[in-house]
PDB file of C-alpha atoms in Angstrom:
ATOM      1  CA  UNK F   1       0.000   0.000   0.000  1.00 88.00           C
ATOM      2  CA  UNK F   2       1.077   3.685  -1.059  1.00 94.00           C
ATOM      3  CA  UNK F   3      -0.303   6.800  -0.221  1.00 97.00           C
ATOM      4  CA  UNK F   4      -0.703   9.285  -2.880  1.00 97.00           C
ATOM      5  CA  UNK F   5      -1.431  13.072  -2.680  1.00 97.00           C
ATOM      6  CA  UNK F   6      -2.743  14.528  -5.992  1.00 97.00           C
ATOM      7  CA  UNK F   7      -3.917  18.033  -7.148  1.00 98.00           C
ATOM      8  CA  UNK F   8      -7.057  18.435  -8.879  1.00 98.00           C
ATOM      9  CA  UNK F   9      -7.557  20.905 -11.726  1.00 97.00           C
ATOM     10  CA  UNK F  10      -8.963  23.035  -9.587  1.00 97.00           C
ATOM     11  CA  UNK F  11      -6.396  23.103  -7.713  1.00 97.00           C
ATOM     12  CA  UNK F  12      -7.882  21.268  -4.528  1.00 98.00           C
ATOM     13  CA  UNK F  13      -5.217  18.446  -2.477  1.00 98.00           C
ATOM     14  CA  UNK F  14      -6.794  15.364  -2.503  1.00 98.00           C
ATOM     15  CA  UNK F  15      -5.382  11.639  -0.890  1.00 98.00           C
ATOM     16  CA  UNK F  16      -5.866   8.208  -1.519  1.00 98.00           C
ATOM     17  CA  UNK F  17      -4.382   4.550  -1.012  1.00 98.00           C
ATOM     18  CA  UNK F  18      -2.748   2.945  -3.761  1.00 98.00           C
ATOM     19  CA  UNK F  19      -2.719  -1.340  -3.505  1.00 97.00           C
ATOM     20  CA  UNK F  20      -0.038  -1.963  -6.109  1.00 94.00           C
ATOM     21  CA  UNK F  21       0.438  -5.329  -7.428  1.00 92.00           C
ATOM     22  CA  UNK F  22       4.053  -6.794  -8.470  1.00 84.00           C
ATOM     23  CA  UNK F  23       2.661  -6.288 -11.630  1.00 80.00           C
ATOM     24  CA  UNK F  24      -0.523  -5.325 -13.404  1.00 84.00           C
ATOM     25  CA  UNK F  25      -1.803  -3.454 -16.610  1.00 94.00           C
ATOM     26  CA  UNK F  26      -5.088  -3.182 -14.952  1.00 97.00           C
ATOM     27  CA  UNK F  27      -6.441  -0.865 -12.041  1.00 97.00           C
ATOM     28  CA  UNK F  28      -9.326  -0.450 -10.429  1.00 98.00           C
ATOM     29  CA  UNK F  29     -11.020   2.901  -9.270  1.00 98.00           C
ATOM     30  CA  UNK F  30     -12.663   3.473  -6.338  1.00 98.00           C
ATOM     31  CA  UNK F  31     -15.128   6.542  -6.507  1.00 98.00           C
ATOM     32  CA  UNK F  32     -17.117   6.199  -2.952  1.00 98.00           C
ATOM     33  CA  UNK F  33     -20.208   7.421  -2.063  1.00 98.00           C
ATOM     34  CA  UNK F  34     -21.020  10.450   0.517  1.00 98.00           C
ATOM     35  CA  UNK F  35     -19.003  10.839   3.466  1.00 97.00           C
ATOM     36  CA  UNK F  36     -16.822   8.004   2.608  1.00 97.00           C
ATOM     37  CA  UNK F  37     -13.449   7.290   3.194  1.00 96.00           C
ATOM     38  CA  UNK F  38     -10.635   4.499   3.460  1.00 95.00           C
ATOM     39  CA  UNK F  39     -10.423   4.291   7.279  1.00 93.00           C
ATOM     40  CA  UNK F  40     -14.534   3.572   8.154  1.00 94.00           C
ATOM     41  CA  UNK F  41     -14.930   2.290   4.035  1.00 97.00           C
ATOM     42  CA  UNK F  42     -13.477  -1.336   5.558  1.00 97.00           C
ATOM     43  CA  UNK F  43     -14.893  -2.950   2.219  1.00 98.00           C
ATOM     44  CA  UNK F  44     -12.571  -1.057   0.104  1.00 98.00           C
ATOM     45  CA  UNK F  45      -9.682  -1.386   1.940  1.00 98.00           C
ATOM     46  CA  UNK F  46     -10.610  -6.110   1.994  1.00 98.00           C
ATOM     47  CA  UNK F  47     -11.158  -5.507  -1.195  1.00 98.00           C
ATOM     48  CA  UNK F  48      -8.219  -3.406  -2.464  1.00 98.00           C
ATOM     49  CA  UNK F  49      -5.611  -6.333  -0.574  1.00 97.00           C
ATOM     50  CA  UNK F  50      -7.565  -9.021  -2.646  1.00 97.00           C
ATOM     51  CA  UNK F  51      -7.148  -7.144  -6.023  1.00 97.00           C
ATOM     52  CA  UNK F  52      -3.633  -6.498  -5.384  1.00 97.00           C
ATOM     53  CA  UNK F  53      -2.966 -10.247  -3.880  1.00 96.00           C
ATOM     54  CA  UNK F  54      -4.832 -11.358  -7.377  1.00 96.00           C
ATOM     55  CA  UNK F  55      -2.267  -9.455  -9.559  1.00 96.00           C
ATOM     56  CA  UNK F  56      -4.947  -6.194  -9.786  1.00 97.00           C
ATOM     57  CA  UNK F  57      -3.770  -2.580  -8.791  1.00 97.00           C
ATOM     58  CA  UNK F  58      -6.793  -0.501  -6.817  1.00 98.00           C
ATOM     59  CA  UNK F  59      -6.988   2.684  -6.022  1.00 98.00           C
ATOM     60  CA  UNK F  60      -8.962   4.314  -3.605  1.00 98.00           C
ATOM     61  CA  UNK F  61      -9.300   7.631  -4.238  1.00 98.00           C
ATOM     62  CA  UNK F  62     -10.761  10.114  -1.888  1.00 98.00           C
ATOM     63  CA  UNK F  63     -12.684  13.125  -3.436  1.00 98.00           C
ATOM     64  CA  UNK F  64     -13.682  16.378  -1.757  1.00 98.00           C
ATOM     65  CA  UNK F  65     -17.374  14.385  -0.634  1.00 98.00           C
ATOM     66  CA  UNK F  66     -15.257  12.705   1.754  1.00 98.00           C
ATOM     67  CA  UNK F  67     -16.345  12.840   5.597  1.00 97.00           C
ATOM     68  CA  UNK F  68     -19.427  14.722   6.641  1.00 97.00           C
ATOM     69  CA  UNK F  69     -17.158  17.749   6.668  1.00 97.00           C
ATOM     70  CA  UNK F  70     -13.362  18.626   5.519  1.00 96.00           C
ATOM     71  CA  UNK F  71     -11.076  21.239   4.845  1.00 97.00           C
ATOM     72  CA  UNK F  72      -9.482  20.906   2.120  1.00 98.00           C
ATOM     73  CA  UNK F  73      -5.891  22.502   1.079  1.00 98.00           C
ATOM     74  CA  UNK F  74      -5.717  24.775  -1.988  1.00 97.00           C
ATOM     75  CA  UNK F  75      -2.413  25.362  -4.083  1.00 96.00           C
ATOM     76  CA  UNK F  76      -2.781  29.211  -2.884  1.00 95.00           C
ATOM     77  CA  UNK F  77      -2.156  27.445   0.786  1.00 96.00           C
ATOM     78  CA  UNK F  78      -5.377  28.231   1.797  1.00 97.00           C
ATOM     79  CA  UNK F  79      -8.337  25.914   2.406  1.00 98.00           C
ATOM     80  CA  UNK F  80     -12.016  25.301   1.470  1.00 97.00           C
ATOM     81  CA  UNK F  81     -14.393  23.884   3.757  1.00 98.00           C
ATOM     82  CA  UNK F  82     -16.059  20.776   1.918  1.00 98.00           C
ATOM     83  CA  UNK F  83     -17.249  17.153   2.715  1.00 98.00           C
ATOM     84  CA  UNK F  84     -20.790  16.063   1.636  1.00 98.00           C
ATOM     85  CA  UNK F  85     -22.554  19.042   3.573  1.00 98.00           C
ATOM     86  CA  UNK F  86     -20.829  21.235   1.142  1.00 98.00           C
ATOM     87  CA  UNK F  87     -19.980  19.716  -2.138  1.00 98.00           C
ATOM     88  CA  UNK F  88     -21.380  20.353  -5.765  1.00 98.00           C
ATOM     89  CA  UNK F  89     -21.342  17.052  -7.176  1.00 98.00           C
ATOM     90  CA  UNK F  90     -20.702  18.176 -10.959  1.00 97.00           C
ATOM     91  CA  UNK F  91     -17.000  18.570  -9.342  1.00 98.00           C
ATOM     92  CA  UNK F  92     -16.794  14.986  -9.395  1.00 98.00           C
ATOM     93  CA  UNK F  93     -15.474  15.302 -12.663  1.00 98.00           C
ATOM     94  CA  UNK F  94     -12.329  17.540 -11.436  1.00 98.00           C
ATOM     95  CA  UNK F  95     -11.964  14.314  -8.542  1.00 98.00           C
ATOM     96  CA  UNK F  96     -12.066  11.338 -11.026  1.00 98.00           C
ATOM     97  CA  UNK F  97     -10.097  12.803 -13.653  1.00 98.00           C
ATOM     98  CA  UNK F  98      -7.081  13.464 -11.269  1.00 98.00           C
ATOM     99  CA  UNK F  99      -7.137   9.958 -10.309  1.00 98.00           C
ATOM    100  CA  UNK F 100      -7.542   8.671 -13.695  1.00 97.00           C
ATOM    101  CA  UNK F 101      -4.392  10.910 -14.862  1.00 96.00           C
ATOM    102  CA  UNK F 102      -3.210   9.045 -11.572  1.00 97.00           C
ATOM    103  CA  UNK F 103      -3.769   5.722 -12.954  1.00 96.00           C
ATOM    104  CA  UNK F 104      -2.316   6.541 -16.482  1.00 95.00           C
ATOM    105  CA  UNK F 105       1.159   7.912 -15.099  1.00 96.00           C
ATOM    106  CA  UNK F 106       1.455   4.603 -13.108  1.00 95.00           C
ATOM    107  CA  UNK F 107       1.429   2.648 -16.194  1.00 95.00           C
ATOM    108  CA  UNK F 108      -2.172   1.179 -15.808  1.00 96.00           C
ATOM    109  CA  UNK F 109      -3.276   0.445 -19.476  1.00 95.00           C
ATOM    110  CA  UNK F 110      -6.853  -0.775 -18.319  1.00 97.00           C
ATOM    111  CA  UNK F 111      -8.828   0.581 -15.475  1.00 98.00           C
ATOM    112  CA  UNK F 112     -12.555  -0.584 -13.995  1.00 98.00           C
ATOM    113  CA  UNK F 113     -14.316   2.451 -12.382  1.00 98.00           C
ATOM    114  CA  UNK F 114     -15.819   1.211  -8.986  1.00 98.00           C
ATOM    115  CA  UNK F 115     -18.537   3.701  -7.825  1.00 98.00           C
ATOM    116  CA  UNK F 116     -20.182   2.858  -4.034  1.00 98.00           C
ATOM    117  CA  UNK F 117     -23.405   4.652  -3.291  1.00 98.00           C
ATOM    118  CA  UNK F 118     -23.755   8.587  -4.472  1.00 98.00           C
ATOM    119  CA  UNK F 119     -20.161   7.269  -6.458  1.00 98.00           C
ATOM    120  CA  UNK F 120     -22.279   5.197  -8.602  1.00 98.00           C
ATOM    121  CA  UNK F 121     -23.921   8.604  -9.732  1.00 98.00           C
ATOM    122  CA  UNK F 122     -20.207  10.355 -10.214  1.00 98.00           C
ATOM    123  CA  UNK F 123     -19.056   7.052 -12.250  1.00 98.00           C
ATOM    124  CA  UNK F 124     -21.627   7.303 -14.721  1.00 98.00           C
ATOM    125  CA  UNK F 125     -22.048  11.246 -14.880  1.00 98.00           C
ATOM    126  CA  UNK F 126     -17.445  11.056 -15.384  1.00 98.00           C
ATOM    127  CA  UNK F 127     -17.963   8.049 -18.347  1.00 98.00           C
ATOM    128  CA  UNK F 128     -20.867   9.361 -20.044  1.00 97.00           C
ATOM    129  CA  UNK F 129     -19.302  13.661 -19.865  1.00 97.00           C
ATOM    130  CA  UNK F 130     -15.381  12.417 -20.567  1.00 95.00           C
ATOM    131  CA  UNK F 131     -15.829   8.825 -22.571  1.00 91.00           C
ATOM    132  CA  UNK F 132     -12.056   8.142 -20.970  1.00 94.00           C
ATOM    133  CA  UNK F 133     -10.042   5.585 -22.701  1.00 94.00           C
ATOM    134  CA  UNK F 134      -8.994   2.572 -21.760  1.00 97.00           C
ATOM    135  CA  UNK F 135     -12.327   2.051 -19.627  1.00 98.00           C
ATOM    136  CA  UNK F 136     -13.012  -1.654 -19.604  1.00 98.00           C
ATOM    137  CA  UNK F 137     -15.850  -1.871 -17.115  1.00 98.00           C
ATOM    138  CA  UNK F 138     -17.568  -0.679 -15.048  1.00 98.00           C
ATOM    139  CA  UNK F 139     -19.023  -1.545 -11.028  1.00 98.00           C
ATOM    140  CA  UNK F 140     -22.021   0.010  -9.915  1.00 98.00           C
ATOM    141  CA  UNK F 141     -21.978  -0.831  -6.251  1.00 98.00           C
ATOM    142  CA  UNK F 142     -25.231  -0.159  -4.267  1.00 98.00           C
ATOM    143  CA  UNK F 143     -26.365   1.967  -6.779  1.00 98.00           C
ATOM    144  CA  UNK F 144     -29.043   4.776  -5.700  1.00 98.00           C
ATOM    145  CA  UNK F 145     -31.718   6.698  -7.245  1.00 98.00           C
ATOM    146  CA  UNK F 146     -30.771   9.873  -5.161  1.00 98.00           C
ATOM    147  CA  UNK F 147     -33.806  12.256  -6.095  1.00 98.00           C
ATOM    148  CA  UNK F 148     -36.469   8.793  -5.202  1.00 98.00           C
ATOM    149  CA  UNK F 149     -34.272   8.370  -2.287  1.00 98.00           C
ATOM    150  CA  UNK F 150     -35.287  12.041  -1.071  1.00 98.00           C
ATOM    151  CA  UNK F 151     -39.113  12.054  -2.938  1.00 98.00           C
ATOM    152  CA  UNK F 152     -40.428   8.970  -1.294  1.00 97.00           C
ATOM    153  CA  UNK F 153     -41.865  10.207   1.844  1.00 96.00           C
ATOM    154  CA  UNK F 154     -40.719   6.852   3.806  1.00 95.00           C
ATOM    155  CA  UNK F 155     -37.068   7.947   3.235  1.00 97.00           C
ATOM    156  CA  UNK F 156     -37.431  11.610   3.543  1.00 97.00           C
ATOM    157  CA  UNK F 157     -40.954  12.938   4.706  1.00 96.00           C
ATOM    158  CA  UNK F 158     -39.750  16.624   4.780  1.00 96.00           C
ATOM    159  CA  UNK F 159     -38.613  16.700   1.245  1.00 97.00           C
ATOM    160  CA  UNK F 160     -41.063  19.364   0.225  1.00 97.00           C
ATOM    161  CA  UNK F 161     -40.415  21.759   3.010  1.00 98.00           C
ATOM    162  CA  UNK F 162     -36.571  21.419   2.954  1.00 98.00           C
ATOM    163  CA  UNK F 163     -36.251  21.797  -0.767  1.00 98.00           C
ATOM    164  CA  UNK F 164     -38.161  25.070  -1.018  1.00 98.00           C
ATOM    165  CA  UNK F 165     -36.021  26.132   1.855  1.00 98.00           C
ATOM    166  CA  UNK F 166     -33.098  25.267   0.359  1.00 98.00           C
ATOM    167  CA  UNK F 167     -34.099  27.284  -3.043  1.00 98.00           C
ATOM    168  CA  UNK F 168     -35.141  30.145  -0.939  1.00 98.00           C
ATOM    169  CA  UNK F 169     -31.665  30.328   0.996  1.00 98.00           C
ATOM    170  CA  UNK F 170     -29.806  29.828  -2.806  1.00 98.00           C
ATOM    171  CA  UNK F 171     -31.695  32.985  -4.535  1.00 98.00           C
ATOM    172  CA  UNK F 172     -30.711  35.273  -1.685  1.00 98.00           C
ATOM    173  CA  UNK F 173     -27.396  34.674  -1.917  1.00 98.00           C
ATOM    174  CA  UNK F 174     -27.276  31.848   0.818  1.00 98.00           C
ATOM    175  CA  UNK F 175     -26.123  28.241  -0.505  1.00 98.00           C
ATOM    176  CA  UNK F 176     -23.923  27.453   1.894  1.00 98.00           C
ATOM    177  CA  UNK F 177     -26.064  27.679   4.748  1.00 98.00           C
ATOM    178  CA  UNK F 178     -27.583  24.614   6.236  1.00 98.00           C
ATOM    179  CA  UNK F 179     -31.266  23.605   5.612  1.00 98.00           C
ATOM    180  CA  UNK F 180     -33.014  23.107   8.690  1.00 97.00           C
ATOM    181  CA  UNK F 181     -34.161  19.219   8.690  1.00 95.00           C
ATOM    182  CA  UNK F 182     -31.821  16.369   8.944  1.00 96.00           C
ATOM    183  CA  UNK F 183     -31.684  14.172   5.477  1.00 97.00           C
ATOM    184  CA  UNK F 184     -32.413  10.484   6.629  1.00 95.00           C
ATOM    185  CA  UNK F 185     -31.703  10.859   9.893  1.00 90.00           C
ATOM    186  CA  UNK F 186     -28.213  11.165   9.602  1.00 91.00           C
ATOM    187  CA  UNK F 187     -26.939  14.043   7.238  1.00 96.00           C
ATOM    188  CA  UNK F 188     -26.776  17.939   7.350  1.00 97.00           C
ATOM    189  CA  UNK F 189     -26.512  19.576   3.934  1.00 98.00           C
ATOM    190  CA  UNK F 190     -25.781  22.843   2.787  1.00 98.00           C
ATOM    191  CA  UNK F 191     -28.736  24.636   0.710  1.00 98.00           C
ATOM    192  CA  UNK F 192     -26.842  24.278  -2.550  1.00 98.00           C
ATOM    193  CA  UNK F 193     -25.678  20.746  -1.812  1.00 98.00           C
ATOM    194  CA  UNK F 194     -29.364  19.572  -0.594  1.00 98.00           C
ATOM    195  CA  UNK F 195     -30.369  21.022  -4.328  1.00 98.00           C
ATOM    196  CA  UNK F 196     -27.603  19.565  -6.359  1.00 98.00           C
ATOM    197  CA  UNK F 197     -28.572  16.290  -4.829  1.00 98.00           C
ATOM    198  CA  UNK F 198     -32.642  15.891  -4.646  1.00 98.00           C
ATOM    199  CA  UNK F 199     -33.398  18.070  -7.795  1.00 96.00           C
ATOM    200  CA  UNK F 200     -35.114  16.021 -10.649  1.00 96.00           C
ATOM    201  CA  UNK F 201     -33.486  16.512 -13.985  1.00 95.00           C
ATOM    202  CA  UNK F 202     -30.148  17.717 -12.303  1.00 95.00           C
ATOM    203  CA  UNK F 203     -26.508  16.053 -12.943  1.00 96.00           C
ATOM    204  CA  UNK F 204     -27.156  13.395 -10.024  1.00 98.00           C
ATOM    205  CA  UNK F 205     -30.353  11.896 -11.809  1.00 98.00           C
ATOM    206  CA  UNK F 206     -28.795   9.640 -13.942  1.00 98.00           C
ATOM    207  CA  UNK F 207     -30.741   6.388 -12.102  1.00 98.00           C
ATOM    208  CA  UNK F 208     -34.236   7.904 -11.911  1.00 98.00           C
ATOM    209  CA  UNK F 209     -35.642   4.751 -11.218  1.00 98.00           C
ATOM    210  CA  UNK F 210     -38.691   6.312  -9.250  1.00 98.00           C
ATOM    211  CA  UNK F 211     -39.455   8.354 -12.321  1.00 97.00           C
ATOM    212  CA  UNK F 212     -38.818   5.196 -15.138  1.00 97.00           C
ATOM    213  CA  UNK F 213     -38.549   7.677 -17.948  1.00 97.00           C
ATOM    214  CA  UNK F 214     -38.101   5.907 -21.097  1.00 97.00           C
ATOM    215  CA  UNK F 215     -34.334   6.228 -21.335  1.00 97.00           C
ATOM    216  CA  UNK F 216     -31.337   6.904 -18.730  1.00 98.00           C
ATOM    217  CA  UNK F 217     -29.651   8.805 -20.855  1.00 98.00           C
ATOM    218  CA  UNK F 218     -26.407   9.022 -18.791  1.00 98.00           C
ATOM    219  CA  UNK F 219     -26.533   5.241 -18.414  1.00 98.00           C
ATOM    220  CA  UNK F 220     -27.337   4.485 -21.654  1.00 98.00           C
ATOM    221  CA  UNK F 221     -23.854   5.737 -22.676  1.00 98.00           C
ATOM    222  CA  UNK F 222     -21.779   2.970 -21.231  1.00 98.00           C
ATOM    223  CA  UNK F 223     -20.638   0.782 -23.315  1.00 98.00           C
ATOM    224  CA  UNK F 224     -18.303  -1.393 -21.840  1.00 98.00           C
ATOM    225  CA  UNK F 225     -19.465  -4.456 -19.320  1.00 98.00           C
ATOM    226  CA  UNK F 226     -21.405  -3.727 -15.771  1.00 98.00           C
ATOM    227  CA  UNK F 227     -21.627  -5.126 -12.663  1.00 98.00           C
ATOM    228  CA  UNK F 228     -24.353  -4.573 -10.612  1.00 98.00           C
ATOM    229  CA  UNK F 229     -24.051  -5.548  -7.243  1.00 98.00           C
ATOM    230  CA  UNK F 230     -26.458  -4.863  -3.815  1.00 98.00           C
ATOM    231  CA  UNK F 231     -26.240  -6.695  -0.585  1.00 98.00           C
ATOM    232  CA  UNK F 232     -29.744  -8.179  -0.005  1.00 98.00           C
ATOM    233  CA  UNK F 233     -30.351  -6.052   3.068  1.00 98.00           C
ATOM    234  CA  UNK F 234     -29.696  -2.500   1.704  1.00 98.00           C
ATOM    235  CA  UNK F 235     -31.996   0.094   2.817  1.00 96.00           C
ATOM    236  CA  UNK F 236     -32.146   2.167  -0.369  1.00 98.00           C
ATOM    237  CA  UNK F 237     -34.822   0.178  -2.314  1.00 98.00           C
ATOM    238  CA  UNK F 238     -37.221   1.997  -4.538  1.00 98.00           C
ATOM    239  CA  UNK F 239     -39.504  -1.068  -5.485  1.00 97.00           C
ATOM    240  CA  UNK F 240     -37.634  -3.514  -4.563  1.00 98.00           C
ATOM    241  CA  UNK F 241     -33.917  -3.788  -4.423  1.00 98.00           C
ATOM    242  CA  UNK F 242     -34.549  -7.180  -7.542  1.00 98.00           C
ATOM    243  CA  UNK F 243     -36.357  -4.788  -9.088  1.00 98.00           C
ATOM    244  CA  UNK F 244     -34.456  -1.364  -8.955  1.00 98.00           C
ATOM    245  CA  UNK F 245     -31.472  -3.899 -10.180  1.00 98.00           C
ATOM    246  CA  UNK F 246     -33.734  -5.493 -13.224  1.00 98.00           C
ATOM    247  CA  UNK F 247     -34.500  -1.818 -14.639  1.00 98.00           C
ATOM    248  CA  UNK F 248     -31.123  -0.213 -14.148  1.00 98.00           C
ATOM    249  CA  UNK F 249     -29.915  -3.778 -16.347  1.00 98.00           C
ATOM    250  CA  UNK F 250     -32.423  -2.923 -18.856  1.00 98.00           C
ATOM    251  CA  UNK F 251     -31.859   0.536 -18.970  1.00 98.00           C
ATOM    252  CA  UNK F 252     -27.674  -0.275 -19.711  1.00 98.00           C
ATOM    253  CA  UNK F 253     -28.887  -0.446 -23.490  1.00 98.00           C
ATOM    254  CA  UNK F 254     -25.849   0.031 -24.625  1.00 98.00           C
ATOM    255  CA  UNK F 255     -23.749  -2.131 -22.380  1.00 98.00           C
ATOM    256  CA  UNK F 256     -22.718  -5.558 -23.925  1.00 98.00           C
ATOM    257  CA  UNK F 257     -22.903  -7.805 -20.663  1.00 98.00           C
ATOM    258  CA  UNK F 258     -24.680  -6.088 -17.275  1.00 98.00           C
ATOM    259  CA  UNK F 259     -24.331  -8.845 -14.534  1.00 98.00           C
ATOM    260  CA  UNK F 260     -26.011  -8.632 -11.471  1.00 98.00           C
ATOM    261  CA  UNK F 261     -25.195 -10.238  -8.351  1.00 98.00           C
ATOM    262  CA  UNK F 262     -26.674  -9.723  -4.649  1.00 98.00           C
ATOM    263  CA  UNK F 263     -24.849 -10.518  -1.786  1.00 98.00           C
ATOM    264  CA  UNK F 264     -26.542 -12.211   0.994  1.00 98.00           C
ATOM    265  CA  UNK F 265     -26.687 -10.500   4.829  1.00 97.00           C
ATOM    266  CA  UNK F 266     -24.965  -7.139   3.150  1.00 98.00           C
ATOM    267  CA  UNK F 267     -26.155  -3.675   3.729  1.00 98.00           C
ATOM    268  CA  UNK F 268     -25.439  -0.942   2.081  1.00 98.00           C
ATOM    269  CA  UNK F 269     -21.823  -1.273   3.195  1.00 98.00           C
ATOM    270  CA  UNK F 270     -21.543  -4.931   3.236  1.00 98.00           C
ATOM    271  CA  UNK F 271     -20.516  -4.851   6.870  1.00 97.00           C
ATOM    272  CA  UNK F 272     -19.511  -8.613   8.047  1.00 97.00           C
ATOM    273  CA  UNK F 273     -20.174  -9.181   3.796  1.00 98.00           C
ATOM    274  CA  UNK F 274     -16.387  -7.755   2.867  1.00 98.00           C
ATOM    275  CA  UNK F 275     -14.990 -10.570   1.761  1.00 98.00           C
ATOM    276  CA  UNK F 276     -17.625 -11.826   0.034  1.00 98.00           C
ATOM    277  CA  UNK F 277     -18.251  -8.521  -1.865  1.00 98.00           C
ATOM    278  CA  UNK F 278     -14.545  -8.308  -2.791  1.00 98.00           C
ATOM    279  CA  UNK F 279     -14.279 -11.689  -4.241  1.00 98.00           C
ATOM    280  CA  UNK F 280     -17.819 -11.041  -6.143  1.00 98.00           C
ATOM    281  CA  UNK F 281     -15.964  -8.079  -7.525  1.00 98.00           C
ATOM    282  CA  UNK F 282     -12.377  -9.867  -8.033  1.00 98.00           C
ATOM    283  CA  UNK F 283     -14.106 -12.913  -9.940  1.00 98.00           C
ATOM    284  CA  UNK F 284     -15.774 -10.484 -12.637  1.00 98.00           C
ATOM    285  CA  UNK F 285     -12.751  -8.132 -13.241  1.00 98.00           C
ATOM    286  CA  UNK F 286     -10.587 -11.779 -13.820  1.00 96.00           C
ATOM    287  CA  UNK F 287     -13.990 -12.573 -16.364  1.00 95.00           C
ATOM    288  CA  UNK F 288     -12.761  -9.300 -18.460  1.00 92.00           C
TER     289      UNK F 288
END
């Protein structure tokens, strides 16, 4: 294991954890999802030894969503408060294209993006915007429908009231400041960030599985193989977790192979799952 520091293009300091096999022409990404990061992410880090022990470099790759709350250095020395109560999640393109220059300048020829969670959303918003070369699959790991996630009112029952105060606080010059109501009992976002996130038709709806529009258009774009995976007691179904899976597969209309796989006693995190999860994942990048 190495730990990298990288600069963005924006010029934001971001670290990760490199697993580097004795030798490998293929990498794996690891984009995770809100307030993630290496040390509490204990999947990534069982499944990051098992790609390397297989002969597979991973990455794990922090971007400025890590934590509930960061500070973040700048080039000009200063820093920016961020985390997932203040991010803009179109700057997930600036995050994953830092670690994909990463990849490239460590002599990776191949890479598999790896989204978890809200990184499902960046993964296939960063494919579909940049088409990056050398892509040869893709993992969609507990993969969300964000805006049905704060619409249905089981999940979030003060959706209504905390978007229009969030759009209020935005037009008078406020986006930074905090809505009022927690987001599923566990999160406090920023006006801006609670908009970015819940809005439908914004850059995070790519999986609008609530809606079932006639095309994912963001989705539809990836054309390489995808693995769908959910552990079988994840709380972020929309239907049903079989079914959320079925219709993300059929949406993948351009995707030559979409396999699906559920793993059994996993949440959302796989906790007491990890090694199952990372051999799930390890068995299908070997099948490329």
């Amino acid at each position: 294991m190495d730990t990298l520091y990288i600069w963005t293009k924006d010029g934001l300091r971001l670290q990760g954890i490199h697993y580097e096999p004795p030798k490998s022409g293929l990498c794996v990404l690891v984009v995770h999802g809100m307030s993630g990061n290496i040390i509490e992410n204990y999947f990534a880090d069982v499944l990051g030894k098992r790609l390397s022990k297989a002969g597979v470099g991973c990455i794990y790759g922090h971007n400025r969503g890590y934590n509930h709350i960061n500070d973040i250095l700048k080039k000009n020395g200063k820093t920016i408060r961020l985390g997932t109560t203040y991010e803009r999640f179109n700057e997930c393109l600036y995050d994953i294209d830092a670690w994909f220059s990463v990849i490239k300048k460590l002599g990776y020829e191949k890479v598999v993006l790896l989204g978890h969670s809200l990184g499902c959303n960046k993964v296939i918003r960063y494919f579909s915007k940049k088409n990056p070369k050398g892509v040869v699959g893709v993992v969609l790991a507990s993969p969300p429908d964000m805006v049905g996630l704060f619409e249905k009112p089981e999940y979030q029952p003060s959706h209504k009231e905390l978007l229009k105060e969030a759009k209020k606080n935005v037009k008078e010059g406020n986006p930074r400041k905090l809505v009022s109501g927690v987001i599923w009992d566990w999160y406090r976002l920023s006006s801006q960030t609670y908009l970015d996130l819940s809005e439908r038709g914004g850059s995070v709806d790519n999986l609008p599985v609530l809606q079932d529009p006639d095309k994912f258009l963001e989705l539809a774009q990836i054309n390489v193989p995808i693995l769908g995976i959910m552990g079988e007691e994840d709380d972020i179904a929309i239907r049903s977790l079989r079914e959320d899976l079925d219709l993300i597969k059929a949406k993948a209309v351009n995707c030559p192979l979409f396999t699906k796989r559920f793993i059994k006693g996993g949440n959302h995190t796989y906790g007491g799952c990890e090694n199952d999860f990372s051999q799930t994942v390890l068995s299908w990048v070997k099948g490329l």
